[in-house]
XYZ file of C-alpha atoms in Angstrom:
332
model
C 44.551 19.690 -17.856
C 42.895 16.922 -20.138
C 41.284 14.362 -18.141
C 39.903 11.397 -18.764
C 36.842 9.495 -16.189
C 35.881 6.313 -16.588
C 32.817 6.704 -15.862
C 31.215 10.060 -15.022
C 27.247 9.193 -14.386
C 26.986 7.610 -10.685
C 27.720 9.781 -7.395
C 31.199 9.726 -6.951
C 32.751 9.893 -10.405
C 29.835 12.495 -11.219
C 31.240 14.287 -8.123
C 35.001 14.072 -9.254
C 34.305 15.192 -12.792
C 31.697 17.970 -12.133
C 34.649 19.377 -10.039
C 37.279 18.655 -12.713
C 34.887 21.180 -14.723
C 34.436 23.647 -12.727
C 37.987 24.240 -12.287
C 38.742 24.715 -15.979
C 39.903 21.300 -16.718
C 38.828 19.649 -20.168
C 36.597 16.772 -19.105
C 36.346 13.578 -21.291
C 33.811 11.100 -19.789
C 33.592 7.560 -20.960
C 29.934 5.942 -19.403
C 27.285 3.942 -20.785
C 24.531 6.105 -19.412
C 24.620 9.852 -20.274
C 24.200 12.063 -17.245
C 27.459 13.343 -17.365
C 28.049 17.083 -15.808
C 27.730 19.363 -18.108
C 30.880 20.579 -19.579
C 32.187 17.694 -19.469
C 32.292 15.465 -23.174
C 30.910 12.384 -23.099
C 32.020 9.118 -25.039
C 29.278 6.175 -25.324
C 31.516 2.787 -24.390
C 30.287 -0.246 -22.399
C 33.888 -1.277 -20.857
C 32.791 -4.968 -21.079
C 33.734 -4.524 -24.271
C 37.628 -5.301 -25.374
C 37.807 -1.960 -27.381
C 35.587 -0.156 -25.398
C 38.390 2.988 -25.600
C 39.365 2.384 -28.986
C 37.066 5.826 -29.837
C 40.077 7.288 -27.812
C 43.190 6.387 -29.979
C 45.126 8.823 -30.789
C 44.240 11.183 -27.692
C 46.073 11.960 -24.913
C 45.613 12.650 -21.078
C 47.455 14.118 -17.971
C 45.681 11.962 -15.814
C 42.294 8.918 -15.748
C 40.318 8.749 -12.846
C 38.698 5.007 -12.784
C 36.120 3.766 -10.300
C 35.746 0.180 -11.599
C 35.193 -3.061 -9.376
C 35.826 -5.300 -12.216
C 39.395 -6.276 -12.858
C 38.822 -6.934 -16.534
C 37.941 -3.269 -17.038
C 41.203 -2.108 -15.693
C 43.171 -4.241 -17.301
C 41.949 -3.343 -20.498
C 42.088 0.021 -20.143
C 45.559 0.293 -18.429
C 46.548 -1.907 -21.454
C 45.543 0.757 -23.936
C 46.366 4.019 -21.689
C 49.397 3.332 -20.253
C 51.490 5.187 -23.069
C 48.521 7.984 -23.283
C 47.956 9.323 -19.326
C 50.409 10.762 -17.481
C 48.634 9.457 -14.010
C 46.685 6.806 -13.254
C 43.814 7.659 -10.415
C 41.999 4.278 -9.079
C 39.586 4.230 -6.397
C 40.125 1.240 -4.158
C 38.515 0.160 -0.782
C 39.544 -0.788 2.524
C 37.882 -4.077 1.818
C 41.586 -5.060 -0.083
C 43.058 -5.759 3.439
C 43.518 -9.421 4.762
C 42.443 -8.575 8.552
C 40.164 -6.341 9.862
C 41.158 -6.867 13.211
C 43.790 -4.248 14.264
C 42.684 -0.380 14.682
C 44.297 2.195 13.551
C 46.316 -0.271 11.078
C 47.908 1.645 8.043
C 48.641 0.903 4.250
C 51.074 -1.687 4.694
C 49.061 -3.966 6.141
C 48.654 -7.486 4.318
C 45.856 -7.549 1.113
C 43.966 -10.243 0.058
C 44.958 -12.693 -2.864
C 44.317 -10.915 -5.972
C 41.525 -12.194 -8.472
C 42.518 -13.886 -10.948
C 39.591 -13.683 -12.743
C 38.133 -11.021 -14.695
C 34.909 -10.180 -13.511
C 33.300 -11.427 -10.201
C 29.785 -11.575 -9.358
C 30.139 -12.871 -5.491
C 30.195 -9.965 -2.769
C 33.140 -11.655 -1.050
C 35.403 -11.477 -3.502
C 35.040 -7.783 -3.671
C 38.075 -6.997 -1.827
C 40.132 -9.696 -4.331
C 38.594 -7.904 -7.252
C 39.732 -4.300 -6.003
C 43.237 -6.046 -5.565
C 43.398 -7.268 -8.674
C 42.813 -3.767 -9.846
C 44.878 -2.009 -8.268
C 47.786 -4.348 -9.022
C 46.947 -3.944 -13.169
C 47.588 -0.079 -12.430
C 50.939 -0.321 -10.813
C 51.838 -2.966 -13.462
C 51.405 -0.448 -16.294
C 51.989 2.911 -14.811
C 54.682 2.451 -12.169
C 53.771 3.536 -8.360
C 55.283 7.285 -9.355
C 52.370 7.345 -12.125
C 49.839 5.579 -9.930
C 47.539 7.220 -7.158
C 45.526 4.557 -5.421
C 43.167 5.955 -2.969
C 41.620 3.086 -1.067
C 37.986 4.630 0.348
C 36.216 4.346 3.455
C 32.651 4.175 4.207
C 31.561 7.478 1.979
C 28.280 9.677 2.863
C 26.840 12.689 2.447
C 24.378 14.030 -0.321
C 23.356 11.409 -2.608
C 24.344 7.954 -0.717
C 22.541 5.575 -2.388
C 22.537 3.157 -0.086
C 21.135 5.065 2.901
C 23.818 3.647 4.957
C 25.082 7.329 6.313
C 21.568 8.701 5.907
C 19.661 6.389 7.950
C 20.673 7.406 11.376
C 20.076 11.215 11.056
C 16.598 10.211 9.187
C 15.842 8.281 12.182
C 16.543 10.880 14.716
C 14.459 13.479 12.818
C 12.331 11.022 12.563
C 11.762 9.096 15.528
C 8.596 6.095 14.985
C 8.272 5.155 18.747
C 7.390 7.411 21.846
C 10.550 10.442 20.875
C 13.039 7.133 20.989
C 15.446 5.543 18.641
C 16.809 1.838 18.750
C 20.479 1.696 18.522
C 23.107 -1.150 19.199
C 24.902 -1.264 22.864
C 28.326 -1.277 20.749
C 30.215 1.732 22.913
C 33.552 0.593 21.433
C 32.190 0.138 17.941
C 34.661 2.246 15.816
C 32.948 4.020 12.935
C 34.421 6.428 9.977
C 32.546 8.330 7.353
C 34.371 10.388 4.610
C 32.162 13.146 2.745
C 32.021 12.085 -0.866
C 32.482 15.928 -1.497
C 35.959 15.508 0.518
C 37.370 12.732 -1.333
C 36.547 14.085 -4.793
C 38.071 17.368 -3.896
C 41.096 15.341 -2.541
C 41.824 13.174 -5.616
C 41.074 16.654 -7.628
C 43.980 18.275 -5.926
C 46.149 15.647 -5.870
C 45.917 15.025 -9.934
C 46.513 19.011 -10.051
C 49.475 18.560 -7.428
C 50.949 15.483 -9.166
C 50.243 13.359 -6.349
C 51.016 9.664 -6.169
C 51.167 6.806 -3.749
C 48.488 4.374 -1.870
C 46.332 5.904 0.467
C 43.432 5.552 3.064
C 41.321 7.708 2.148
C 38.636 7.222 5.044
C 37.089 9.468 7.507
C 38.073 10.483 11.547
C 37.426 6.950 13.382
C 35.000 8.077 16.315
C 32.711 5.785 18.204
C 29.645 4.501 17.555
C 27.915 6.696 20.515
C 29.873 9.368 19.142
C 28.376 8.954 15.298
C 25.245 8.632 16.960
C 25.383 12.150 18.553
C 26.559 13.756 15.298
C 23.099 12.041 13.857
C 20.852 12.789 16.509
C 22.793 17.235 16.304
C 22.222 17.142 12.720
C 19.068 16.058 12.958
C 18.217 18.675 15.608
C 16.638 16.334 18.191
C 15.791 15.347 21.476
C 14.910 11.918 20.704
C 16.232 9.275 22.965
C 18.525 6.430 22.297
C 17.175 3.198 23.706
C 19.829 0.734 24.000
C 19.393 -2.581 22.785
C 21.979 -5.774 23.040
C 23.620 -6.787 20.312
C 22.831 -10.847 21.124
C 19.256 -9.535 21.263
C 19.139 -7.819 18.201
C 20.807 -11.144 16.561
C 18.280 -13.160 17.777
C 15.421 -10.692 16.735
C 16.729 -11.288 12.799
C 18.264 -7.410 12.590
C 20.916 -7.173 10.537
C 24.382 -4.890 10.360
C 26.131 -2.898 8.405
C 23.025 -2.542 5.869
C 19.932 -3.509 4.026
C 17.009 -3.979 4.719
C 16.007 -4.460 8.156
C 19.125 -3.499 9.345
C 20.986 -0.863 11.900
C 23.634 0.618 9.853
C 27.284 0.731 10.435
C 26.690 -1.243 13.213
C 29.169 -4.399 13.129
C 28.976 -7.519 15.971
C 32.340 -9.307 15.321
C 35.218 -7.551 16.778
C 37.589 -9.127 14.394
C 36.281 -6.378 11.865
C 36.644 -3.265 14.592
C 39.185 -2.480 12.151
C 37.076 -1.779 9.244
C 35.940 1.428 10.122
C 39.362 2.270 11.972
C 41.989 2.319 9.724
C 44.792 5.308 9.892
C 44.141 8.221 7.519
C 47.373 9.853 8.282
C 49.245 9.483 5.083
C 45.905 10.918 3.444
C 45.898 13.969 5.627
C 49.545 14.437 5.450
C 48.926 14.338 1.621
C 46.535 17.076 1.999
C 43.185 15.332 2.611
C 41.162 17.709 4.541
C 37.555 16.673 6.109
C 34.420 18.337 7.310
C 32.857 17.758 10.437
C 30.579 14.094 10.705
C 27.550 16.573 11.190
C 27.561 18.813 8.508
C 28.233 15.299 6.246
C 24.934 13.973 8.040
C 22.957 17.306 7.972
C 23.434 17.749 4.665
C 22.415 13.951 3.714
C 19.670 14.360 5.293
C 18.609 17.312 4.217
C 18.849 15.670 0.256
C 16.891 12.630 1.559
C 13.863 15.249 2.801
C 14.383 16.939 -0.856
C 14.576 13.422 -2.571
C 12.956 10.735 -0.242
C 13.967 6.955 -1.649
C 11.314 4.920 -3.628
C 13.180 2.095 -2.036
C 13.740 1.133 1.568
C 17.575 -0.045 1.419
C 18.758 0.362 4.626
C 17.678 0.186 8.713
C 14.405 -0.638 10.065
C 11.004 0.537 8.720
C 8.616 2.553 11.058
C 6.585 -0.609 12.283
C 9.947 -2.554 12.858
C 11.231 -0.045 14.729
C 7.893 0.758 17.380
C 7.646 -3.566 17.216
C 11.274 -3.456 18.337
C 11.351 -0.886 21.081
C 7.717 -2.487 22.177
C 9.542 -5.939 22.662
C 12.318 -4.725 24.362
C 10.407 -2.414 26.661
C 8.762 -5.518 27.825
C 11.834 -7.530 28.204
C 12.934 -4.733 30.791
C 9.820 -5.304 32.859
């Protein structure tokens, strides 16, 4: 098959095309940077540009994978592929969805207002911005030429963000007396899809002519239940110490991520949800997943082979042991 990425450099289109390759598939990837995989062609095109794919008139594809946030760059490039692909592969997010409150809620649930705008540069209008993209693709293509795959949390080798890394890290790596801080959330629902998964997925479903909307997230398990795939693939006997969550509020640690933060760890239970969304018509589809520990083992295992220069997500060392030291107290 011909195939066309937009994009081709950072960790999940790298992942999707580098598997387009190896299996025999002609790879075209358009990027600004240049670490395509190799095999695969690469085209030079900033897509901020309004003719950023004119270098591609005249070719044709059975299928474009696109990764983009920014509605402009979808609309411009469904505008000048839409009589050139066969398919149209965009990788949404669950963050298109109105409410966050129901579990186990499915694609039909109600999105967000679209943006109307081009290009955002506010993190709340994310989920507006994916909307907007994903309606330019339908427009174009048609839903039978259109495979929207709206992603979970994703993990495993090469998460930039340390989000899915952190907690296995921390268990092989515990700062304070062979004990980890973690949020009293036992109902928390969590969901991690392997980025190796998903790119295999959306590989197969471009070879199997696959079309639709999908969730494509990870097994919801509990947050106890994450943590004990961590703590396995990190081969430890650490212990969790469990702190409140009003506590941890009031002790300026964040959730979800950054700095200073306990990943995936969410206080509002309005956004249970978020991490609990149905996979079914993903699975049914032919979406297959790993278990959460060998998705943690083996992101941790490329953190110890490439430790960050930058500390992006959960607590450092000396917050952690000032954390545990304060709460230790508390309980006296």
């Amino acid at each position: 098959m011909n195939i066309l990425v937009l994009g081709g450099t950072a960790w999940l289109s790298h992942r999707i095309a580098s598997m387009f390759v190896d299996g025999g598939h002609d790879v075209t990837c358009v990027a600004r940077g240049s670490s395509v995989p190799a095999g695969a062609r690469l085209v030079n095109a900033d897509r901020d540009v309004d003719d950023a794919l004119g270098a591609l008139a005249g070719e044709r594809w059975d299928a474009v994978i696109d990764v983009a946030r920014q509605p402009g760059h979808v609309r411009t490039a469904v505008r000048d592929l839409a009589s050139a692909a066969g398919m149209y592969v965009f990788v949404s997010t669950g963050n298109v969805y109105a409410s966050h409150q129901e579990v186990g809620a499915d694609e039909d649930a109600l999105l967000v207002e679209p943006l109307a705008a081009d290009h955002f540069t506010d993190p709340e209008q994310y989920g507006a911005a994916k909307v907007a993209c994903e309606e330019a693709a339908l427009a174009a293509f048609g839903i039978d030429r259109v495979l929207i795959a709206r992603a979970g949390l994703i993990g495993g080798p090469g998460d930039h963000t340390q989000r899915t890394s952190y907690w296995p890290w921390r268990f092989a790596h515990p700062a304070a007396e062979h004990t980890v801080l973690v949020p009293d959330a036992p109902e928390l629902p969590t969901a991690v899809i392997d980025v190796r998964d998903l790119a295999a997925w959306l590989v197969r479903c471009v070879e199997g002519g696959v079309t639709g909307i999908y969730n494509a997230m990870g097994p919801v398990l509990t947050f106890p239940a994450h943590l004990a795939a961590a703590s396995a693939a990190a081969r430890s006997s650490a212990i969790a110490v469990l702190a409140p969550e009003p506590w941890l509020q009031e002790h300026d640690v964040s959730e979800w991520a950054g700095p200073r933060s306990l990943p995936l760890w969410l206080v509002d239970r309005s956004w249970y949800g978020f991490n609990g969304r149905s996979n079914a018509r993903a699975v049914a589809a032919g979406l297959t997943l790993r278990p959460l520990v060998e998705t943690l083992e083996d992101g941790l295992a490329e953190r110890a082979a490439h430790p960050p220069d930058v500390h992006l997500a959960g607590l450092t060392d000396a917050d952690e042991r000032a954390l545990i030291g304060e709460l230790e107290l508390r309980a006296e």
